Amino acid sequence: MRELFIKLSKMKRSTIFLILIVGMLIPFFVTLKFPYTASPPTKAVFDYIENLPEGSVILVSVDYGPSTLPETEPMLEAILKHAFIKNIRVIGIALTEEGTNLGLRAFENVAKEFKALYNIDIRYGADYVYLGFKSGSEAAILGLGEDIRKVFPKDYSGRDIEDLPMMFNIKNYNDISLVITISSTMLPQQWIIYAQGRYGVPLAIGTTAVLATDWYPYLQSGQIIGLIGGLKGAAEYENLVNWKFKMEGRSLFGMKAIRNMNAVTIAELLIILFILLGNIGYFLEKKGG
């Protein structure tokens, strides 16, 4: 046994990397169930949407780029799934150019999944609209508080907003139950100041793990109703949505964030194991010498 631990402690670097790669690939082929208890900030966003009456409207601003897709896209998709299954209508916009097409892709993918899995039609113009990109984020956020039509007279495809049935009775933040900014930048600061601060609209933030700590003071002050932070937060929200679907007897959606988080968890466990083996082997060899 002593010789085995010493041998394992001297494992080649290439072997360690190979084990890590294989371990991280396992969640993408085998369904693993690690316990992901939702943190209070994540649960707060879920509960807020869960308690909205049918027919409510939420606005989601897609303010992230390709470099943070593994963290941010699963948040958006999970929120859309949650909203659509509750018959909550969603307005999508982007205040960063990078987020424009990424947001549209997420909306369309979720709509296709609903059709494929449940034969439920998520109709553009009735259940959701995507208004696209608007430059000048501060002016855009303020303008949405006065009249959406002046900021976005047409949707992403160039269709007149007046022709979209969902938008008939929606003028400004007074007609929106919640704003969610999913961002890999500091744009949430502007939403806090100009949307929540000036117009009092409820605001939630989804962001990368690196930036999450910047927004906790606003959570504690009550300026935001909840916070989804990083891949872990995305996995927590996805887990809550899947739990809801399971309770309703529905098949589960793809678990993108959960699988990614499982891969990270396995990597962390393996690294801890390698550290333990290295230390045990070192002390046994030293003791034997």
mmCIF file of C-alpha atoms in Angstrom:
data_model
loop_
_atom_site.group_PDB
_atom_site.id
_atom_site.type_symbol
_atom_site.label_atom_id
_atom_site.label_comp_id
_atom_site.label_asym_id
_atom_site.label_seq_id
_atom_site.Cartn_x
_atom_site.Cartn_y
_atom_site.Cartn_z
ATOM 1 C CA MET A 1 0.000 0.000 0.000
ATOM 2 C CA ARG A 2 2.872 2.361 0.868
ATOM 3 C CA GLU A 3 4.519 1.768 -2.506
ATOM 4 C CA LEU A 4 1.203 2.352 -4.275
ATOM 5 C CA PHE A 5 0.698 5.772 -2.657
ATOM 6 C CA ILE A 6 4.288 6.770 -3.436
ATOM 7 C CA LYS A 7 3.842 5.697 -7.054
ATOM 8 C CA LEU A 8 0.553 7.577 -7.383
ATOM 9 C CA SER A 9 2.123 10.701 -5.900
ATOM 10 C CA LYS A 10 4.642 10.686 -8.758
ATOM 11 C CA MET A 11 2.050 10.430 -11.495
ATOM 12 C CA LYS A 12 3.103 12.101 -14.746
ATOM 13 C CA ARG A 13 1.601 15.470 -15.541
ATOM 14 C CA SER A 14 0.245 14.158 -18.845
ATOM 15 C CA THR A 15 -1.578 11.363 -16.981
ATOM 16 C CA ILE A 16 -3.128 13.866 -14.566
ATOM 17 C CA PHE A 17 -4.366 16.016 -17.460
ATOM 18 C CA LEU A 18 -5.790 12.949 -19.222
ATOM 19 C CA ILE A 19 -7.694 11.891 -16.095
ATOM 20 C CA LEU A 20 -9.049 15.436 -15.709
ATOM 21 C CA ILE A 21 -10.222 15.547 -19.332
ATOM 22 C CA VAL A 22 -11.926 12.158 -19.103
ATOM 23 C CA GLY A 23 -13.524 13.088 -15.777
ATOM 24 C CA MET A 24 -14.871 16.376 -17.112
ATOM 25 C CA LEU A 25 -16.390 14.641 -20.151
ATOM 26 C CA ILE A 26 -18.400 12.174 -18.050
ATOM 27 C CA PRO A 27 -21.338 14.567 -17.283
ATOM 28 C CA PHE A 28 -21.939 15.049 -21.013
ATOM 29 C CA PHE A 29 -22.590 11.330 -21.504
ATOM 30 C CA VAL A 30 -23.942 10.253 -18.112
ATOM 31 C CA THR A 31 -26.575 12.087 -16.067
ATOM 32 C CA LEU A 32 -25.098 12.866 -12.657
ATOM 33 C CA LYS A 33 -27.012 14.291 -9.718
ATOM 34 C CA PHE A 34 -24.903 16.536 -7.538
ATOM 35 C CA PRO A 35 -26.866 18.448 -4.892
ATOM 36 C CA TYR A 36 -27.261 22.057 -6.057
ATOM 37 C CA THR A 37 -29.188 23.875 -3.366
ATOM 38 C CA ALA A 38 -30.259 27.233 -4.723
ATOM 39 C CA SER A 39 -28.691 30.217 -2.991
ATOM 40 C CA PRO A 40 -31.126 32.850 -1.642
ATOM 41 C CA PRO A 41 -30.288 35.417 -4.383
ATOM 42 C CA THR A 42 -30.988 32.873 -7.153
ATOM 43 C CA LYS A 43 -34.096 31.549 -5.420
ATOM 44 C CA ALA A 44 -35.373 35.126 -5.099
ATOM 45 C CA VAL A 45 -35.394 35.575 -8.891
ATOM 46 C CA PHE A 46 -37.146 32.232 -9.380
ATOM 47 C CA ASP A 47 -39.756 32.967 -6.707
ATOM 48 C CA TYR A 48 -40.463 36.432 -8.093
ATOM 49 C CA ILE A 49 -41.228 35.060 -11.559
ATOM 50 C CA GLU A 50 -43.082 32.080 -10.080
ATOM 51 C CA ASN A 51 -45.419 34.441 -8.221
ATOM 52 C CA LEU A 52 -46.234 36.644 -11.214
ATOM 53 C CA PRO A 53 -49.766 36.183 -12.575
ATOM 54 C CA GLU A 54 -50.289 34.711 -16.027
ATOM 55 C CA GLY A 55 -50.119 37.298 -18.773
ATOM 56 C CA SER A 56 -47.517 39.412 -16.969
ATOM 57 C CA VAL A 57 -44.688 40.925 -18.995
ATOM 58 C CA ILE A 58 -40.975 40.786 -18.218
ATOM 59 C CA LEU A 59 -38.184 42.503 -20.124
ATOM 60 C CA VAL A 60 -34.852 40.722 -20.591
ATOM 61 C CA SER A 61 -31.793 42.654 -21.735
ATOM 62 C CA VAL A 62 -29.123 40.444 -23.331
ATOM 63 C CA ASP A 63 -25.898 42.257 -22.503
ATOM 64 C CA TYR A 64 -23.220 39.580 -22.828
ATOM 65 C CA GLY A 65 -20.815 38.361 -25.512
ATOM 66 C CA PRO A 66 -19.531 35.024 -26.851
ATOM 67 C CA SER A 67 -16.669 34.810 -24.335
ATOM 68 C CA THR A 68 -19.086 34.316 -21.418
ATOM 69 C CA LEU A 69 -21.662 32.056 -23.129
ATOM 70 C CA PRO A 70 -21.105 29.036 -20.815
ATOM 71 C CA GLU A 71 -22.173 31.161 -17.829
ATOM 72 C CA THR A 72 -24.740 33.541 -19.254
ATOM 73 C CA GLU A 73 -26.647 31.721 -22.001
ATOM 74 C CA PRO A 74 -27.971 28.979 -19.666
ATOM 75 C CA MET A 75 -29.346 31.735 -17.393
ATOM 76 C CA LEU A 76 -31.278 33.293 -20.265
ATOM 77 C CA GLU A 77 -32.621 29.965 -21.514
ATOM 78 C CA ALA A 78 -33.717 28.863 -18.026
ATOM 79 C CA ILE A 79 -35.497 32.178 -17.405
ATOM 80 C CA LEU A 80 -37.270 31.944 -20.770
ATOM 81 C CA LYS A 81 -38.385 28.370 -20.069
ATOM 82 C CA HIS A 82 -39.711 29.422 -16.681
ATOM 83 C CA ALA A 83 -41.560 32.418 -18.115
ATOM 84 C CA PHE A 84 -43.089 30.595 -21.075
ATOM 85 C CA ILE A 85 -44.358 27.643 -19.035
ATOM 86 C CA LYS A 86 -46.153 30.164 -16.785
ATOM 87 C CA ASN A 87 -47.627 32.043 -19.762
ATOM 88 C CA ILE A 88 -45.572 35.110 -18.939
ATOM 89 C CA ARG A 89 -44.770 37.242 -21.972
ATOM 90 C CA VAL A 90 -41.189 38.313 -22.637
ATOM 91 C CA ILE A 91 -39.682 41.342 -24.360
ATOM 92 C CA GLY A 92 -36.080 40.815 -25.461
ATOM 93 C CA ILE A 93 -33.617 43.618 -26.158
ATOM 94 C CA ALA A 94 -29.836 44.033 -26.304
ATOM 95 C CA LEU A 95 -27.764 47.008 -25.208
ATOM 96 C CA THR A 96 -24.512 45.486 -26.476
ATOM 97 C CA GLU A 97 -23.939 44.640 -30.127
ATOM 98 C CA GLU A 98 -22.461 41.256 -29.215
ATOM 99 C CA GLY A 99 -25.584 40.217 -27.374
ATOM 100 C CA THR A 100 -27.996 40.931 -30.231
ATOM 101 C CA ASN A 101 -27.742 37.696 -32.214
ATOM 102 C CA LEU A 102 -26.983 35.628 -29.114
ATOM 103 C CA GLY A 103 -30.240 36.723 -27.536
ATOM 104 C CA LEU A 104 -32.255 36.004 -30.660
ATOM 105 C CA ARG A 105 -30.723 32.528 -30.864
ATOM 106 C CA ALA A 106 -31.686 31.737 -27.269
ATOM 107 C CA PHE A 107 -35.289 32.887 -27.765
ATOM 108 C CA GLU A 108 -35.678 30.847 -30.947
ATOM 109 C CA ASN A 109 -34.025 27.740 -29.469
ATOM 110 C CA VAL A 110 -36.308 27.723 -26.430
ATOM 111 C CA ALA A 111 -39.386 28.215 -28.630
ATOM 112 C CA LYS A 112 -38.307 25.246 -30.780
ATOM 113 C CA GLU A 113 -37.756 23.086 -27.685
ATOM 114 C CA PHE A 114 -41.263 23.823 -26.420
ATOM 115 C CA LYS A 115 -42.689 22.715 -29.741
ATOM 116 C CA ALA A 116 -40.547 19.575 -29.940
ATOM 117 C CA LEU A 117 -41.009 18.419 -26.332
ATOM 118 C CA TYR A 118 -44.528 19.540 -25.459
ATOM 119 C CA ASN A 119 -46.127 20.490 -28.772
ATOM 120 C CA ILE A 120 -46.618 23.986 -27.324
ATOM 121 C CA ASP A 121 -46.407 26.869 -29.774
ATOM 122 C CA ILE A 122 -44.471 29.823 -28.382
ATOM 123 C CA ARG A 123 -45.684 32.451 -30.821
ATOM 124 C CA TYR A 124 -43.632 35.417 -31.883
ATOM 125 C CA GLY A 125 -45.583 38.625 -31.423
ATOM 126 C CA ALA A 126 -47.953 37.041 -28.913
ATOM 127 C CA ASP A 127 -45.767 35.246 -26.340
ATOM 128 C CA TYR A 128 -42.519 37.101 -26.961
ATOM 129 C CA VAL A 129 -40.986 39.827 -29.063
ATOM 130 C CA TYR A 130 -37.341 40.546 -29.784
ATOM 131 C CA LEU A 131 -36.615 44.202 -30.383
ATOM 132 C CA GLY A 132 -32.877 43.848 -30.949
ATOM 133 C CA PHE A 133 -30.006 46.255 -30.309
ATOM 134 C CA LYS A 134 -30.107 49.903 -29.292
ATOM 135 C CA SER A 135 -26.988 52.020 -28.895
ATOM 136 C CA GLY A 136 -26.653 54.616 -26.164
ATOM 137 C CA SER A 137 -27.591 52.436 -23.220
ATOM 138 C CA GLU A 138 -28.358 55.250 -20.747
ATOM 139 C CA ALA A 139 -30.704 57.044 -23.137
ATOM 140 C CA ALA A 140 -32.323 53.741 -24.120
ATOM 141 C CA ILE A 141 -32.996 52.721 -20.514
ATOM 142 C CA LEU A 142 -34.486 56.135 -19.730
ATOM 143 C CA GLY A 143 -36.511 56.096 -22.941
ATOM 144 C CA LEU A 144 -38.074 52.740 -22.072
ATOM 145 C CA GLY A 145 -39.466 54.411 -18.971
ATOM 146 C CA GLU A 146 -41.366 56.919 -21.118
ATOM 147 C CA ASP A 147 -42.382 55.151 -24.321
ATOM 148 C CA ILE A 148 -40.957 51.910 -25.700
ATOM 149 C CA ARG A 149 -42.091 52.838 -29.212
ATOM 150 C CA LYS A 150 -39.823 55.881 -29.297
ATOM 151 C CA VAL A 151 -36.811 53.711 -28.453
ATOM 152 C CA PHE A 152 -37.765 50.689 -30.553
ATOM 153 C CA PRO A 153 -40.222 51.730 -33.282
ATOM 154 C CA LYS A 154 -39.492 48.422 -35.040
ATOM 155 C CA ASP A 155 -38.464 44.951 -33.888
ATOM 156 C CA TYR A 156 -35.247 43.120 -34.749
ATOM 157 C CA SER A 157 -36.556 42.017 -38.156
ATOM 158 C CA GLY A 158 -37.793 45.500 -39.085
ATOM 159 C CA ARG A 159 -41.447 44.856 -38.359
ATOM 160 C CA ASP A 160 -43.409 47.818 -36.998
ATOM 161 C CA ILE A 161 -43.920 47.382 -33.257
ATOM 162 C CA GLU A 162 -47.528 48.523 -33.654
ATOM 163 C CA ASP A 163 -48.184 45.346 -35.665
ATOM 164 C CA LEU A 164 -47.188 43.031 -32.795
ATOM 165 C CA PRO A 165 -50.295 42.040 -30.770
ATOM 166 C CA MET A 166 -48.311 41.561 -27.575
ATOM 167 C CA MET A 167 -47.216 45.199 -27.621
ATOM 168 C CA PHE A 168 -50.682 46.754 -27.987
ATOM 169 C CA ASN A 169 -51.048 47.571 -24.275
ATOM 170 C CA ILE A 170 -47.391 47.905 -23.336
ATOM 171 C CA LYS A 171 -46.043 51.452 -23.239
ATOM 172 C CA ASN A 172 -43.319 51.682 -20.589
ATOM 173 C CA TYR A 173 -42.038 50.234 -17.299
ATOM 174 C CA ASN A 174 -45.491 50.675 -15.760
ATOM 175 C CA ASP A 175 -46.640 47.750 -17.907
ATOM 176 C CA ILE A 176 -43.605 45.559 -17.134
ATOM 177 C CA SER A 177 -43.496 43.405 -13.997
ATOM 178 C CA LEU A 178 -39.757 42.734 -13.962
ATOM 179 C CA VAL A 179 -36.593 43.739 -15.813
ATOM 180 C CA ILE A 180 -33.718 41.252 -15.961
ATOM 181 C CA THR A 181 -30.317 42.227 -17.302
ATOM 182 C CA ILE A 182 -28.033 39.304 -18.124
ATOM 183 C CA SER A 183 -24.647 40.908 -18.471
ATOM 184 C CA SER A 184 -20.917 40.254 -18.593
ATOM 185 C CA THR A 185 -20.190 43.975 -18.226
ATOM 186 C CA MET A 186 -20.952 46.783 -15.777
ATOM 187 C CA LEU A 187 -24.184 47.675 -17.619
ATOM 188 C CA PRO A 188 -26.353 46.590 -14.660
ATOM 189 C CA GLN A 189 -25.144 49.767 -12.934
ATOM 190 C CA GLN A 190 -27.072 51.811 -15.492
ATOM 191 C CA TRP A 191 -30.184 49.675 -15.082
ATOM 192 C CA ILE A 192 -30.001 50.232 -11.325
ATOM 193 C CA ILE A 193 -29.628 54.007 -11.647
ATOM 194 C CA TYR A 194 -31.926 54.799 -14.566
ATOM 195 C CA ALA A 195 -34.575 52.043 -14.502
ATOM 196 C CA GLN A 196 -34.916 50.955 -10.883
ATOM 197 C CA GLY A 197 -33.772 54.209 -9.309
ATOM 198 C CA ARG A 198 -35.793 56.604 -11.439
ATOM 199 C CA TYR A 199 -38.839 54.539 -12.395
ATOM 200 C CA GLY A 200 -38.961 52.003 -9.565
ATOM 201 C CA VAL A 201 -39.251 48.977 -11.849
ATOM 202 C CA PRO A 202 -38.262 45.692 -10.126
ATOM 203 C CA LEU A 203 -34.823 44.613 -11.353
ATOM 204 C CA ALA A 204 -32.859 41.340 -11.285
ATOM 205 C CA ILE A 205 -29.319 40.693 -12.482
ATOM 206 C CA GLY A 206 -27.682 37.663 -14.077
ATOM 207 C CA THR A 207 -23.918 37.982 -14.370
ATOM 208 C CA THR A 208 -20.596 36.169 -14.472
ATOM 209 C CA ALA A 209 -19.014 34.769 -11.326
ATOM 210 C CA VAL A 210 -16.223 37.363 -11.519
ATOM 211 C CA LEU A 211 -18.672 40.282 -11.426
ATOM 212 C CA ALA A 212 -21.292 38.817 -9.080
ATOM 213 C CA THR A 213 -19.725 40.258 -5.923
ATOM 214 C CA ASP A 214 -20.049 43.784 -7.352
ATOM 215 C CA TRP A 215 -23.845 43.536 -7.191
ATOM 216 C CA TYR A 216 -24.368 42.091 -3.705
ATOM 217 C CA PRO A 217 -24.540 45.547 -2.049
ATOM 218 C CA TYR A 218 -27.495 46.399 -4.318
ATOM 219 C CA LEU A 219 -29.158 43.147 -3.323
ATOM 220 C CA GLN A 220 -28.742 43.996 0.352
ATOM 221 C CA SER A 221 -30.070 47.529 -0.197
ATOM 222 C CA GLY A 222 -33.163 46.200 -1.959
ATOM 223 C CA GLN A 223 -32.379 47.905 -5.265
ATOM 224 C CA ILE A 224 -32.417 44.533 -7.024
ATOM 225 C CA ILE A 225 -34.793 41.692 -6.168
ATOM 226 C CA GLY A 226 -32.352 38.867 -6.894
ATOM 227 C CA LEU A 227 -29.042 37.852 -8.434
ATOM 228 C CA ILE A 228 -27.947 34.873 -10.540
ATOM 229 C CA GLY A 229 -24.166 34.624 -10.283
ATOM 230 C CA GLY A 230 -21.986 32.654 -12.673
ATOM 231 C CA LEU A 231 -22.265 29.065 -13.833
ATOM 232 C CA LYS A 232 -23.211 27.941 -10.327
ATOM 233 C CA GLY A 233 -26.137 30.370 -10.235
ATOM 234 C CA ALA A 234 -27.214 29.279 -13.712
ATOM 235 C CA ALA A 235 -27.156 25.625 -12.617
ATOM 236 C CA GLU A 236 -29.166 26.491 -9.502
ATOM 237 C CA TYR A 237 -31.833 28.271 -11.555
ATOM 238 C CA GLU A 238 -31.904 25.486 -14.129
ATOM 239 C CA ASN A 239 -32.343 22.976 -11.318
ATOM 240 C CA LEU A 240 -35.291 24.966 -9.911
ATOM 241 C CA VAL A 241 -36.957 25.101 -13.331
ATOM 242 C CA ASN A 242 -36.421 21.376 -13.876
ATOM 243 C CA TRP A 243 -37.897 20.677 -10.433
ATOM 244 C CA LYS A 244 -40.982 22.683 -11.420
ATOM 245 C CA PHE A 245 -41.302 20.777 -14.700
ATOM 246 C CA LYS A 246 -40.893 17.460 -12.883
ATOM 247 C CA MET A 247 -43.606 18.364 -10.361
ATOM 248 C CA GLU A 248 -45.930 19.140 -13.276
ATOM 249 C CA GLY A 249 -45.181 15.765 -14.865
ATOM 250 C CA ARG A 250 -43.271 17.216 -17.804
ATOM 251 C CA SER A 251 -40.078 15.871 -19.326
ATOM 252 C CA LEU A 252 -37.001 17.920 -18.512
ATOM 253 C CA PHE A 253 -35.285 20.367 -20.806
ATOM 254 C CA GLY A 254 -31.602 20.077 -21.683
ATOM 255 C CA MET A 255 -29.482 20.667 -18.604
ATOM 256 C CA LYS A 256 -26.747 22.816 -20.129
ATOM 257 C CA ALA A 257 -25.670 24.662 -16.980
ATOM 258 C CA ILE A 258 -26.022 21.613 -14.737
ATOM 259 C CA ARG A 259 -23.810 19.512 -17.021
ATOM 260 C CA ASN A 260 -21.201 22.257 -17.235
ATOM 261 C CA MET A 261 -21.263 22.680 -13.460
ATOM 262 C CA ASN A 262 -20.981 18.911 -12.965
ATOM 263 C CA ALA A 263 -17.842 18.941 -15.122
ATOM 264 C CA VAL A 264 -16.360 21.715 -12.972
ATOM 265 C CA THR A 265 -17.302 19.824 -9.790
ATOM 266 C CA ILE A 266 -15.615 16.630 -11.004
ATOM 267 C CA ALA A 267 -12.476 18.581 -11.935
ATOM 268 C CA GLU A 268 -12.371 20.175 -8.476
ATOM 269 C CA LEU A 269 -12.833 16.801 -6.752
ATOM 270 C CA LEU A 270 -10.071 15.233 -8.852
ATOM 271 C CA ILE A 271 -7.696 18.107 -8.075
ATOM 272 C CA ILE A 272 -8.371 17.653 -4.345
ATOM 273 C CA LEU A 273 -7.712 13.916 -4.764
ATOM 274 C CA PHE A 274 -4.406 14.547 -6.562
ATOM 275 C CA ILE A 275 -3.309 16.953 -3.814
ATOM 276 C CA LEU A 276 -4.131 14.368 -1.135
ATOM 277 C CA LEU A 277 -2.306 11.600 -3.006
ATOM 278 C CA GLY A 278 0.713 13.833 -3.504
ATOM 279 C CA ASN A 279 0.914 14.737 0.180
ATOM 280 C CA ILE A 280 0.328 11.172 1.403
ATOM 281 C CA GLY A 281 2.981 9.821 -0.977
ATOM 282 C CA TYR A 282 5.437 12.540 0.054
ATOM 283 C CA PHE A 283 5.090 11.842 3.801
ATOM 284 C CA LEU A 284 5.224 8.063 3.344
ATOM 285 C CA GLU A 285 8.373 8.338 1.237
ATOM 286 C CA LYS A 286 9.952 10.748 3.708
ATOM 287 C CA LYS A 287 9.040 8.514 6.640
ATOM 288 C CA GLY A 288 10.419 5.445 4.896
ATOM 289 C CA GLY A 289 13.645 7.240 4.019
#
